Short mmCIF file of C-alpha atoms in Angstrom, two decimals:
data_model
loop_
_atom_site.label_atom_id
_atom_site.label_comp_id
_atom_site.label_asym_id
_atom_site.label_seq_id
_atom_site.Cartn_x
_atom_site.Cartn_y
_atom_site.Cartn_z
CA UNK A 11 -32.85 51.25 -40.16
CA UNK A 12 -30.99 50.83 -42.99
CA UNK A 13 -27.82 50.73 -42.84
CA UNK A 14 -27.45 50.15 -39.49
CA UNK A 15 -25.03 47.42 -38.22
CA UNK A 16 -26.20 44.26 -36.37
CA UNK A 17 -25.15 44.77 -32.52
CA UNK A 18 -24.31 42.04 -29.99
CA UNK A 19 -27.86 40.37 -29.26
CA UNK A 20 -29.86 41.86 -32.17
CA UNK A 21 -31.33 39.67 -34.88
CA UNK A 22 -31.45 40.72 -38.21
CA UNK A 23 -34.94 40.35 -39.89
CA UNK A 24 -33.49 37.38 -42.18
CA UNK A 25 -31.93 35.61 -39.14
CA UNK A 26 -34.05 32.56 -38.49
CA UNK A 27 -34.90 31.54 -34.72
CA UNK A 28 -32.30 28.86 -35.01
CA UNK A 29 -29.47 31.60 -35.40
CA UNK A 30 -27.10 32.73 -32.70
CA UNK A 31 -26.22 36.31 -32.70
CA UNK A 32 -22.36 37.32 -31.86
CA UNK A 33 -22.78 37.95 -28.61
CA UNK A 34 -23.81 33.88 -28.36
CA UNK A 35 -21.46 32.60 -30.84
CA UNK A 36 -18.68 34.80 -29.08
CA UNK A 37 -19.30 33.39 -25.36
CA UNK A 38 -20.15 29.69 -27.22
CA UNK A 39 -16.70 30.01 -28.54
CA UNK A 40 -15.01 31.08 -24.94
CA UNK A 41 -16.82 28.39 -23.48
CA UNK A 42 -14.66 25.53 -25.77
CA UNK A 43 -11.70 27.09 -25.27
CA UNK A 44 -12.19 27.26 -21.79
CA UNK A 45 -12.94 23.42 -21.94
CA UNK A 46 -10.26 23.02 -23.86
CA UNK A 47 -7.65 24.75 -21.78
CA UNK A 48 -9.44 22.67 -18.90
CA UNK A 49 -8.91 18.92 -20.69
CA UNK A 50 -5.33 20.06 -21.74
CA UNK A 51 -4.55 20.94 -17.77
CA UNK A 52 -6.08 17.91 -16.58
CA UNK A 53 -4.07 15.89 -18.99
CA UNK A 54 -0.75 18.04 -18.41
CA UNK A 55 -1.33 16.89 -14.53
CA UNK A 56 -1.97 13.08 -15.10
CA UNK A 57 1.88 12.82 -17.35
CA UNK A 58 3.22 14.47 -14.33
CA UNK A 59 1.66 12.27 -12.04
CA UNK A 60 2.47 8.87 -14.45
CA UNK A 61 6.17 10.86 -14.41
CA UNK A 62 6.61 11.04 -10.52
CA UNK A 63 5.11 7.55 -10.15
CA UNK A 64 7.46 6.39 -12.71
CA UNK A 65 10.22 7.91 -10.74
CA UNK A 66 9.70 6.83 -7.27
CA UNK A 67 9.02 3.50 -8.74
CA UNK A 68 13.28 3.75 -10.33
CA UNK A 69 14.09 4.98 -7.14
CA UNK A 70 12.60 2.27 -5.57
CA UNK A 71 13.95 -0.41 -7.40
CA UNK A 72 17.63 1.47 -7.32
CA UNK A 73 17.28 0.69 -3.49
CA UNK A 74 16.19 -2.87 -3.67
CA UNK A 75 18.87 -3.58 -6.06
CA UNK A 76 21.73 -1.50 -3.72
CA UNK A 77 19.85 -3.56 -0.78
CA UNK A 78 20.91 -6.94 -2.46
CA UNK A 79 24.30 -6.04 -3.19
CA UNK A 80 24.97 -5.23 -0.01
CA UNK A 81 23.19 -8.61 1.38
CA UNK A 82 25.00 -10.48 -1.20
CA UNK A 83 28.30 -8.98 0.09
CA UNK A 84 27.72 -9.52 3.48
CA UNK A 85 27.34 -13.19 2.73
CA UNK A 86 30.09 -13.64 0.44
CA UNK A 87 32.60 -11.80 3.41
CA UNK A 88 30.76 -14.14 6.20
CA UNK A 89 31.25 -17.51 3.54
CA UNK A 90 35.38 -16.22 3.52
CA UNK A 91 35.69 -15.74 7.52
CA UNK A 92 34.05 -19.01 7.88
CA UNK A 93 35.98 -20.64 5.42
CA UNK A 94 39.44 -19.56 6.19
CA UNK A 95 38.46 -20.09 10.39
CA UNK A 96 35.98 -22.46 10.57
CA UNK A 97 33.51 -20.64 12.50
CA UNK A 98 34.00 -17.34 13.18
CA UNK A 99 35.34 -16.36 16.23
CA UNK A 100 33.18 -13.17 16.53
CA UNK A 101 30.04 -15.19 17.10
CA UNK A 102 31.08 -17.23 19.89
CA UNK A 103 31.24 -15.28 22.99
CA UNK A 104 34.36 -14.97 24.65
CA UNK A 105 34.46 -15.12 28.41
CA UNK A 106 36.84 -13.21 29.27
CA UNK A 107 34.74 -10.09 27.99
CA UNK A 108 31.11 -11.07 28.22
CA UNK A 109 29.35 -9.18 30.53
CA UNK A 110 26.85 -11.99 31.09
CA UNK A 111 29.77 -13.90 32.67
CA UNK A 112 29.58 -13.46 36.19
CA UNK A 113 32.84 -15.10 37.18
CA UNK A 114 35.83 -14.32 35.17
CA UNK A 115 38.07 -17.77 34.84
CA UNK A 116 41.14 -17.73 36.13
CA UNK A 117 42.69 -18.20 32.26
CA UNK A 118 45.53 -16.15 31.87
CA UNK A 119 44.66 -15.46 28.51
CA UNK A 120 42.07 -13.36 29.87
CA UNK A 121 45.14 -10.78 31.81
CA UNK A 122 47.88 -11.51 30.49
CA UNK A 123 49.30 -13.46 33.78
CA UNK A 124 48.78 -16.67 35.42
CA UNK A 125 46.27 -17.39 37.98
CA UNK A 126 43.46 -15.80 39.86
CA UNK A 127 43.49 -12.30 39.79
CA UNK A 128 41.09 -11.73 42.52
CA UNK A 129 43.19 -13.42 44.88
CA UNK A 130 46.32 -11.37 43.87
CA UNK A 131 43.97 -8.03 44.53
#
């Protein structure tokens, strides 16, 4: 027996009960690094995650802001039409083109001569 190497799952005779052989200490050792590798995914996926959420949050707040601006200018043009007419013309209905008006008047404004024009047809 002498000298003769240790192999994988042999004990020497001065190993003690409490001592792993290198077949144990070799898949103890593939065991943390698996772990490892496991933890370091796991935390490689939650920054990606916090990263996306992070974005679409930007993104988000991008839209609100270009949402405002576009509110803000849409008041701003209605406060000048209002100002420089009164009130806008293109909220009252006219009658000459509303289709809810069931009887044209007889306003030649309305085309472009004077009196009825269902009585001239």
């Amino acid at each position: 027996m002498k000298g003769r190497g240790r192999r994988d799952g042999e004990r020497s005779q001065y190993e003690g009960e409490g001592e792993k052989t290198r077949g144990e200490e070799e898949e103890e050792k593939g065991r943390r690094d698996e772990e490892w590798e496991e933890e370091e995914e796991e935390e490689e996926e939650e920054e990606e995650e916090e990263e996306e959420e992070e974005e679409e949050e930007e993104e988000e707040e991008e839209e609100e802001e270009e949402e405002e601006a576009v509110e803000s200018y849409v008041h701003h043009l209605l406060a000048l039409v209002t100002s420089s007419l009164g009130t806008p013309s293109l909220l009252q209905p006219n009658p000459c083109t509303d289709v809810r008006v069931t009887h044209h008047p007889t306003s030649p404004s309305c085309y472009g001569v004077s009196g009825n024009m269902d009585s001239d047809g």
